[in-house]
Coordinates of C-alpha atoms (C1' of nucleotides) in Angstrom, one line a residue:
Chain A
M4 CA 211.4 -192.5 85.5
E5 CA 211.6 -188.9 84.2
K6 CA 208.7 -187.9 82.1
N7 CA 209.9 -186.0 79.1
L8 CA 206.7 -184.8 77.5
T9 CA 206.5 -182.7 74.3
L10 CA 204.9 -179.3 74.6
Y11 CA 201.9 -180.7 72.8
E12 CA 201.6 -183.5 75.3
K13 CA 201.9 -181.2 78.2
V14 CA 199.2 -178.8 77.1
R15 CA 196.9 -181.7 76.1
E16 CA 197.4 -183.3 79.5
D17 CA 196.6 -180.0 81.2
I18 CA 193.4 -179.7 79.2
L19 CA 192.3 -183.3 79.8
S20 CA 193.0 -183.0 83.5
G21 CA 190.9 -179.9 83.7
K22 CA 193.7 -177.4 84.5
F23 CA 192.1 -174.9 82.1
G24 CA 188.6 -173.5 82.8
E25 CA 185.7 -174.4 80.5
N26 CA 185.8 -171.9 77.6
E27 CA 189.0 -170.4 78.8
K28 CA 190.7 -168.2 76.3
M29 CA 193.9 -169.8 74.9
T30 CA 195.9 -166.8 73.8
E31 CA 199.3 -167.5 72.3
I32 CA 201.0 -165.0 74.5
K33 CA 199.6 -166.4 77.8
L34 CA 200.5 -170.0 76.8
A35 CA 203.9 -168.9 75.7
K36 CA 204.6 -167.5 79.1
K37 CA 203.0 -170.4 81.0
Y38 CA 205.1 -173.0 79.1
E39 CA 208.1 -170.8 78.7
V40 CA 208.4 -171.1 75.0
S41 CA 207.8 -168.6 72.2
R42 CA 204.5 -168.1 70.4
T43 CA 205.7 -170.1 67.4
P44 CA 205.6 -173.6 68.9
I45 CA 202.4 -172.6 70.8
R46 CA 200.7 -171.9 67.5
E47 CA 201.6 -175.4 66.2
V48 CA 200.2 -177.0 69.4
L49 CA 197.0 -175.0 69.2
K50 CA 196.5 -176.2 65.6
Q51 CA 196.9 -179.8 66.7
L52 CA 194.5 -179.3 69.7
E53 CA 192.0 -177.7 67.4
F54 CA 192.3 -180.7 65.1
E55 CA 191.3 -183.0 67.9
Y56 CA 188.4 -181.0 69.2
L57 CA 190.0 -179.7 72.4
V58 CA 190.4 -176.0 71.3
K59 CA 188.2 -173.9 69.0
D60 CA 188.6 -170.3 67.8
G61 CA 191.2 -169.6 70.5
Y62 CA 189.2 -171.0 73.4
I63 CA 189.0 -174.3 75.2
Y64 CA 186.3 -176.1 73.3
K65 CA 183.3 -177.1 75.4
P66 CA 181.2 -179.1 73.0
S67 CA 177.4 -179.0 73.5
P68 CA 175.5 -182.3 74.0
E69 CA 174.5 -181.8 70.3
D70 CA 178.2 -181.6 69.4
Y71 CA 178.9 -184.7 71.3
R72 CA 176.0 -186.6 69.6
N73 CA 177.4 -185.5 66.3
L74 CA 180.9 -186.7 67.2
F75 CA 179.5 -190.0 68.3
E76 CA 177.5 -190.3 65.1
M77 CA 180.8 -190.1 63.2
R78 CA 182.4 -192.5 65.7
T79 CA 179.6 -195.0 65.4
L80 CA 179.7 -194.8 61.6
I81 CA 183.3 -195.8 61.6
E82 CA 183.1 -198.5 64.3
T83 CA 180.0 -200.0 62.6
H84 CA 182.0 -200.1 59.4
A85 CA 184.9 -201.7 61.3
I86 CA 182.6 -204.5 62.7
E87 CA 181.7 -205.5 59.1
K88 CA 185.4 -205.7 58.3
A89 CA 186.3 -207.5 61.4
I90 CA 183.7 -210.2 60.7
L91 CA 185.2 -210.7 57.3
L92 CA 188.9 -210.5 58.3
F93 CA 189.4 -211.4 62.0
G94 CA 190.9 -214.8 62.7
P95 CA 191.1 -216.7 66.0
S96 CA 194.2 -214.7 67.0
D97 CA 192.5 -211.4 66.6
I98 CA 189.4 -212.6 68.4
N99 CA 191.6 -213.8 71.2
D100 CA 193.1 -210.3 71.5
L101 CA 189.6 -208.9 71.9
K102 CA 188.8 -211.5 74.6
N103 CA 192.0 -210.8 76.4
S104 CA 191.2 -207.1 76.6
I105 CA 187.9 -208.0 78.1
E106 CA 189.5 -210.1 80.8
K107 CA 191.9 -207.3 81.6
A108 CA 189.1 -204.8 81.8
Y109 CA 187.3 -207.0 84.3
A110 CA 190.3 -207.7 86.5
G111 CA 192.3 -204.5 86.5
P112 CA 192.1 -201.3 88.5
E113 CA 190.5 -198.3 86.8
D114 CA 193.4 -197.2 84.7
E115 CA 194.0 -200.7 83.3
T116 CA 190.3 -201.1 82.6
L117 CA 190.5 -197.8 80.7
A118 CA 193.5 -199.0 78.7
A119 CA 191.9 -202.4 78.0
N120 CA 188.7 -200.8 76.7
K121 CA 190.7 -198.5 74.5
Y122 CA 192.6 -201.5 73.2
F123 CA 189.3 -203.2 72.4
H124 CA 188.0 -200.3 70.3
D125 CA 191.4 -199.7 68.6
K126 CA 191.6 -203.3 67.7
L127 CA 188.2 -203.1 66.0
I128 CA 189.3 -200.0 64.1
S129 CA 192.4 -201.8 62.9
S130 CA 190.3 -204.2 61.0
I131 CA 189.4 -201.4 58.6
R132 CA 193.0 -201.2 57.4
N133 CA 192.4 -197.7 56.1
P134 CA 194.8 -195.0 57.3
F135 CA 192.4 -192.2 56.5
L136 CA 189.5 -193.7 58.4
S137 CA 191.9 -194.5 61.3
E138 CA 193.1 -190.9 61.4
T139 CA 189.6 -189.6 61.5
Y140 CA 188.9 -192.0 64.4
E141 CA 192.1 -191.1 66.2
R142 CA 191.2 -187.4 65.8
M143 CA 188.5 -188.2 68.3
N144 CA 190.8 -189.9 70.8
S145 CA 190.8 -187.1 73.3
I146 CA 187.0 -186.9 73.3
I147 CA 186.7 -190.6 73.4
Y148 CA 189.1 -190.7 76.3
L149 CA 186.9 -188.2 78.3
F150 CA 183.8 -190.4 77.7
S151 CA 185.6 -193.6 78.5
R152 CA 186.9 -192.2 81.7
T153 CA 183.4 -191.2 82.7
V154 CA 181.8 -194.6 82.0
V155 CA 184.6 -196.4 83.8
E156 CA 184.8 -194.1 86.9
R157 CA 181.0 -194.0 87.2
Q158 CA 180.8 -197.7 86.5
R159 CA 178.3 -197.7 83.7
P160 CA 176.3 -201.0 84.0
N161 CA 177.1 -203.8 81.5
L162 CA 179.9 -201.9 79.9
I163 CA 182.3 -204.8 79.6
E164 CA 179.5 -207.4 79.1
E165 CA 178.6 -205.5 75.9
H166 CA 182.1 -205.9 74.7
A167 CA 181.8 -209.6 75.2
Q168 CA 178.5 -209.7 73.3
I169 CA 180.2 -207.8 70.4
V170 CA 182.9 -210.4 70.3
G171 CA 180.2 -213.0 70.2
A172 CA 178.6 -211.5 67.2
I173 CA 182.0 -211.4 65.4
E174 CA 182.6 -215.1 66.3
E175 CA 179.2 -215.9 64.9
R176 CA 179.9 -213.8 61.8
D177 CA 176.6 -212.1 62.4
V178 CA 177.0 -208.7 60.7
E179 CA 173.6 -207.3 61.5
K180 CA 173.9 -208.3 65.1
G181 CA 177.4 -206.9 65.4
K182 CA 176.4 -203.5 63.9
R183 CA 173.3 -203.3 66.1
L184 CA 175.4 -204.1 69.2
I185 CA 178.2 -201.7 68.6
G186 CA 175.6 -199.0 67.8
E187 CA 173.7 -199.6 71.1
H188 CA 177.0 -199.9 73.0
L189 CA 178.2 -196.5 71.9
D190 CA 174.9 -194.9 72.3
K191 CA 174.8 -196.0 75.9
D192 CA 178.3 -194.7 76.5
L193 CA 177.2 -191.4 75.0
E194 CA 173.9 -190.9 76.9
F195 CA 175.3 -192.2 80.2
S196 CA 178.3 -189.8 80.0
L197 CA 176.2 -186.8 78.9
Y198 CA 174.1 -187.3 82.0
Y199 CA 177.2 -186.9 84.2
M200 CA 179.3 -184.4 82.2
Chain B
M12 CA 186.7 -158.6 37.7
E13 CA 189.9 -158.7 39.7
K14 CA 190.5 -162.0 41.4
N15 CA 191.8 -161.4 44.9
L16 CA 192.9 -164.8 46.0
T17 CA 194.3 -165.7 49.4
L18 CA 197.7 -167.2 49.6
Y19 CA 196.1 -170.5 50.3
E20 CA 193.8 -170.3 47.3
K21 CA 196.7 -169.4 45.1
V22 CA 198.9 -172.3 46.1
R23 CA 195.9 -174.7 46.0
E24 CA 195.0 -173.6 42.5
D25 CA 198.6 -174.0 41.4
I26 CA 198.6 -177.5 42.7
L27 CA 195.3 -178.5 41.2
S28 CA 196.2 -177.1 37.8
G29 CA 199.4 -179.1 37.9
K30 CA 201.9 -176.3 38.2
F31 CA 204.0 -178.4 40.6
G32 CA 205.6 -181.6 39.6
E33 CA 204.4 -184.9 41.0
N34 CA 206.2 -185.4 44.3
E35 CA 207.9 -182.0 44.1
K36 CA 209.5 -180.9 47.3
M37 CA 207.5 -178.1 48.9
T38 CA 210.1 -176.3 50.9
E39 CA 209.0 -173.3 52.9
I40 CA 211.9 -171.2 51.6
K41 CA 211.2 -171.9 48.0
L42 CA 207.5 -171.2 48.3
A43 CA 208.1 -168.0 50.3
K44 CA 210.2 -166.7 47.5
K45 CA 207.8 -167.9 44.8
Y46 CA 204.8 -166.2 46.4
E47 CA 206.7 -163.3 47.8
V48 CA 205.8 -163.7 51.5
S49 CA 207.7 -164.9 54.5
R50 CA 207.9 -168.5 55.7
T51 CA 205.3 -167.9 58.4
P52 CA 202.2 -167.7 56.3
I53 CA 203.6 -170.4 54.0
R54 CA 203.7 -172.8 57.0
E55 CA 200.0 -172.1 57.7
V56 CA 199.2 -172.8 54.1
L57 CA 201.2 -176.1 54.0
K58 CA 199.3 -177.3 57.1
Q59 CA 196.0 -176.6 55.4
L60 CA 197.1 -178.4 52.2
E61 CA 198.3 -181.4 54.2
F62 CA 194.9 -181.4 55.9
E63 CA 193.2 -181.8 52.5
Y64 CA 195.6 -184.5 51.2
L65 CA 197.5 -182.3 48.7
V66 CA 200.8 -182.2 50.5
K67 CA 202.5 -184.8 52.7
D68 CA 205.8 -184.6 54.6
G69 CA 206.9 -181.6 52.7
Y70 CA 206.1 -183.0 49.2
I71 CA 203.3 -182.7 46.7
Y72 CA 201.2 -185.7 47.7
K73 CA 200.8 -188.2 44.9
P74 CA 198.4 -190.8 46.4
S75 CA 198.8 -194.4 45.2
P76 CA 195.7 -196.2 43.7
E77 CA 195.5 -197.9 47.1
D78 CA 195.4 -194.5 48.8
Y79 CA 192.7 -193.3 46.5
R80 CA 190.6 -196.5 47.1
N81 CA 191.0 -195.8 50.9
L82 CA 189.9 -192.2 50.5
F83 CA 186.9 -193.3 48.4
E84 CA 186.1 -195.9 51.1
M85 CA 185.8 -193.0 53.5
R86 CA 183.8 -191.0 51.0
T87 CA 181.4 -193.8 50.3
L88 CA 180.9 -194.5 54.0
I89 CA 179.8 -190.9 54.5
E90 CA 177.7 -190.6 51.3
T91 CA 176.0 -193.9 52.0
H92 CA 175.1 -192.6 55.5
A93 CA 173.9 -189.4 53.8
I94 CA 171.5 -191.3 51.6
E95 CA 169.9 -192.9 54.6
K96 CA 169.4 -189.5 56.1
A97 CA 168.1 -188.0 52.9
I98 CA 165.5 -190.7 52.6
L99 CA 164.3 -189.8 56.1
L100 CA 164.5 -186.1 55.8
F101 CA 164.4 -184.8 52.2
G102 CA 161.1 -183.2 51.1
P103 CA 159.9 -182.3 47.6
S104 CA 161.9 -179.1 47.6
D105 CA 165.2 -180.9 48.4
I106 CA 164.5 -183.5 45.8
N107 CA 163.8 -180.8 43.3
D108 CA 167.2 -179.3 44.1
L109 CA 168.7 -182.6 43.2
K110 CA 166.7 -182.9 40.0
N111 CA 167.7 -179.3 38.9
S112 CA 171.3 -180.1 39.4
I113 CA 170.9 -183.1 37.1
E114 CA 169.3 -180.9 34.4
K115 CA 172.1 -178.4 34.7
A116 CA 174.6 -181.1 34.4
Y117 CA 173.1 -182.4 31.2
A118 CA 172.7 -179.0 29.6
G119 CA 175.8 -177.1 30.5
P120 CA 179.3 -176.9 29.3
E121 CA 182.0 -178.8 31.2
D122 CA 182.6 -176.4 34.0
E123 CA 178.8 -176.1 34.7
T124 CA 178.4 -179.8 34.6
L125 CA 181.3 -180.0 37.1
A126 CA 179.6 -177.5 39.4
A127 CA 176.2 -179.1 39.1
N128 CA 177.7 -182.5 40.0
K129 CA 179.4 -181.0 43.0
Y130 CA 176.1 -179.5 44.0
F131 CA 174.4 -182.9 43.8
H132 CA 176.9 -184.5 46.2
D133 CA 177.1 -181.6 48.5
K134 CA 173.3 -181.5 48.8
L135 CA 173.3 -185.2 49.7
I136 CA 175.9 -184.5 52.4
S137 CA 173.9 -181.7 53.8
S138 CA 171.2 -184.2 54.8
I139 CA 173.5 -185.5 57.5
R140 CA 173.3 -182.2 59.3
N141 CA 176.5 -183.1 61.1
P142 CA 179.3 -180.5 60.9
F143 CA 182.0 -183.0 61.9
L144 CA 181.0 -185.5 59.1
S145 CA 180.7 -182.6 56.7
E146 CA 184.2 -181.4 57.5
T147 CA 185.6 -184.8 57.0
Y148 CA 183.9 -184.9 53.7
E149 CA 185.0 -181.4 52.7
R150 CA 188.5 -182.3 53.6
M151 CA 188.4 -184.5 50.5
N152 CA 187.1 -181.8 48.3
S153 CA 190.3 -181.3 46.4
I154 CA 190.7 -185.0 45.7
I155 CA 187.0 -185.3 44.8
Y156 CA 187.5 -182.3 42.5
L157 CA 190.3 -184.1 40.6
F158 CA 188.2 -187.2 40.1
S159 CA 185.1 -185.2 39.1
R160 CA 187.1 -183.4 36.5
T161 CA 188.4 -186.6 35.1
V162 CA 185.0 -188.3 34.8
V163 CA 183.5 -185.2 33.2
E164 CA 186.3 -184.4 30.8
R165 CA 186.6 -188.1 29.8
Q166 CA 182.9 -188.4 29.6
R167 CA 182.4 -191.4 31.8
P168 CA 179.3 -193.3 30.5
N169 CA 176.0 -193.0 32.5
L170 CA 177.5 -190.5 35.0
I171 CA 174.5 -188.2 35.1
E172 CA 172.0 -191.1 34.6
E173 CA 173.3 -192.6 37.8
H174 CA 172.5 -189.4 39.7
A175 CA 168.9 -189.6 38.4
Q176 CA 168.6 -193.2 39.6
I177 CA 169.8 -192.2 43.0
V178 CA 167.2 -189.5 43.2
G179 CA 164.7 -192.1 42.1
A180 CA 165.7 -194.3 45.1
I181 CA 165.3 -191.3 47.4
E182 CA 161.8 -190.6 46.0
E183 CA 160.8 -194.2 46.5
R184 CA 162.3 -194.1 50.0
D185 CA 164.2 -197.3 49.2
V186 CA 167.2 -197.2 51.6
E187 CA 168.8 -200.4 50.4
K188 CA 168.6 -199.4 46.7
G189 CA 169.9 -195.9 47.5
K190 CA 172.9 -197.2 49.4
R191 CA 173.7 -199.7 46.7
L192 CA 173.4 -197.1 43.9
I193 CA 175.6 -194.5 45.6
G194 CA 178.2 -197.2 46.3
E195 CA 178.2 -198.4 42.7
H196 CA 178.2 -194.8 41.4
L197 CA 181.3 -193.8 43.5
D198 CA 183.0 -197.1 42.7
K199 CA 182.7 -196.4 39.0
D200 CA 184.0 -192.9 39.4
L201 CA 187.0 -194.3 41.2
E202 CA 187.9 -197.1 38.9
F203 CA 187.2 -195.0 35.7
S204 CA 189.5 -192.2 37.0
L205 CA 192.2 -194.5 38.2
Y206 CA 192.4 -195.9 34.7
Y207 CA 193.2 -192.5 33.3
M208 CA 195.1 -190.8 36.2
Chain C
dT20 C1' 234.8 -198.8 43.4
dT21 C1' 232.0 -199.1 47.6
dT22 C1' 231.3 -197.7 52.3
dA23 C1' 231.9 -194.8 56.1
dA24 C1' 233.1 -190.5 58.2
dT25 C1' 233.4 -185.6 57.8
dT26 C1' 232.0 -181.4 56.3
dA27 C1' 229.1 -178.2 54.0
dA28 C1' 224.6 -176.7 52.8
dA29 C1' 220.0 -176.5 53.1
dA30 C1' 215.8 -176.9 55.5
dT31 C1' 213.1 -176.7 59.5
dG32 C1' 212.5 -175.1 64.5
dT33 C1' 212.3 -171.3 67.6
dA34 C1' 212.5 -166.6 69.3
dT35 C1' 211.4 -162.0 68.6
dA36 C1' 210.4 -157.4 66.6
dC37 C1' 207.2 -155.0 64.2
dA38 C1' 202.5 -154.5 61.5
dT39 C1' 197.9 -155.1 61.5
dT40 C1' 193.7 -156.3 63.3
dT41 C1' 190.5 -157.0 67.0
dA42 C1' 188.8 -156.1 71.6
dT43 C1' 188.4 -153.1 75.5
dT44 C1' 188.0 -148.9 77.7
dA45 C1' 187.3 -144.0 78.0
dA46 C1' 185.4 -139.9 76.5
dC47 C1' 182.0 -137.4 74.4
dC48 C1' 177.5 -135.8 73.0
dA49 C1' 172.5 -136.1 72.2
Chain D
dT3 C1' 171.9 -142.4 80.7
dG4 C1' 172.4 -144.7 76.4
dG5 C1' 174.8 -144.9 72.5
dT6 C1' 178.4 -143.5 69.4
dT7 C1' 183.1 -142.5 68.5
dA8 C1' 187.8 -142.1 69.8
dA9 C1' 191.8 -143.8 72.2
dT10 C1' 194.2 -147.6 74.1
dA11 C1' 195.5 -152.1 74.9
dA12 C1' 195.8 -156.7 73.6
dA13 C1' 196.0 -160.2 70.4
dT14 C1' 197.1 -162.2 66.1
dG15 C1' 199.6 -161.8 61.5
dT16 C1' 204.0 -161.4 59.3
dA17 C1' 208.9 -160.9 58.6
dT18 C1' 213.3 -162.2 59.9
dA19 C1' 217.4 -163.6 62.6
dC20 C1' 219.5 -167.2 64.7
dA21 C1' 219.6 -172.3 66.5
dT22 C1' 219.1 -176.9 65.5
dT23 C1' 218.3 -180.6 62.7
dT24 C1' 218.3 -183.0 58.4
dT25 C1' 220.0 -183.8 53.9
dA26 C1' 223.6 -183.7 50.5
dA27 C1' 228.2 -183.6 49.1
dT28 C1' 232.9 -184.5 49.7
dT29 C1' 236.6 -186.9 51.2
dA30 C1' 239.0 -190.7 53.4
dA31 C1' 239.4 -195.4 54.4
dA32 C1' 238.6 -200.5 53.4

DNA sequence: TTTAATTAAAATGTATACATTTATTAACCA
DNA sequence: TGGTTAATAAATGTATACATTTTAATTAAA
C-alpha cells in the first residue's frame, strides 16, 4: 500500500510528528529544497498551515497556554451549540453511532481509540448542519488532534466515561446537563494536556 | 487626499460596490489585466477574498438565503457569547462607549450611522478578548457590512432602539435578557435584509 | 437532432528569474 | 566598547514562461 500524500499532507504530518523544532523558521526556500518543489506550491501549503494554526508569521506556531485556552473557548462554544442541536435533532440511529464510537474507544488500541473519539466529536458537530461552523471547527482539527493524542496516550481518567455521560444527556434531552457536561469534558482535556505539553 | 489602496482593498471595494456581476468568474488572468499586475499577487488576493466569503471556487460568491442564515447563526453564536462576557467585564467607561455609538447612530448621516453601528458590534466582540473568536467574527466583516448597509439604507424599524435595549440589559447585568435581545436583533437584521437582497 | 469523441482554447499549476524588502554581519567612529 | 551606519546576504514579492489540467467548441457517429 503506497502512500501517495499531497505536499500539504506531507508537511502537515512532519509538523504533527515533531519533525520541525518548536518555533523553527519555515522559509519558503528551505522547504522548497526539502520537499523538492518550487516556492510556489510551498506558499500555498504555508497558507493552509497558517489557516489551521500550525504556522504563524513564517514560523512553526507554538501557541501559549493562553492561546490554547482561547482556541478551546472557541471549540467549546461550537460543541456546546452542537449539543443543543443534537438534542433537538438526533434520533436513535444517531445516538447509536455515538454509542458505537464509545465501545470502539474502550476496546481498541490507541490509534483506534483516537479515531473513535474523533468520530464522537465530529458526529456531534454534524448536528449543527452549518458548513461555516463546521469549517471553523475543522480549522482546529490539527490542534484538537494534538490534544486528543495527549489525553489518550497519557490515559486521562474518565475520558470515555464522560462521552457516555454526554450521550446520556442527549438521550434524556437535557440541554442544560448536556451543555455543562461537554464544557467540563473539554475543559478537562485542555487542562490535562496543558499539564503535559 | 490621495487614496493609496492595496490591491486587496481595491478588489474588495469593487466587489462590495457591485462592480462585478453576481456569480462572475474571477479568473486570475482577467483580474491581472484589469488591475495591471501579474497573476501572483492576484492569487493572494483571491485567497483572502475567499477567506471572507466574497469569492468561492473562482467565482463571485452569491450566498443563498440558507448560506446567509448559516453565517448569521455563526455570528449570533459569537455575539451572544460576547454579551455574556460584556456583562461580566464591562465597566461604566465601556458602557459609555456603547451609548455614545448609539447617539452617533441617531444623529449622523447614513455613513456615520453605519460606522457607529459597526463600532457598537465591534465593541461587544472586544469583550470576548479572544483573538481566534475575533478573527472568526472579522472574517464575516464584508458580509456584515452588506447587511448593515441594507438595514440602514432601507431604514429598518427600531434598529438603533434595539441597540439601546441591549445596553440596558448589560447595565442590568441580565444575561438571559441580553442574549435574547442580541439574538432577536440579529435575526431581524437578517430577515429584513434577505427580503430586500 | 442528440450524444460522444476529438480538438482547441483557456485557465490554473509550477518553476524560475529578477526586484524589493528585511535581516545579518561588518566596519566605522565617538 | 557600545552604538550607529554601511555592506552583504537572505528572504519574500512579483512577473513570466512553460506544463498540466479543465473547460469549451467542433466534429463525427448513432
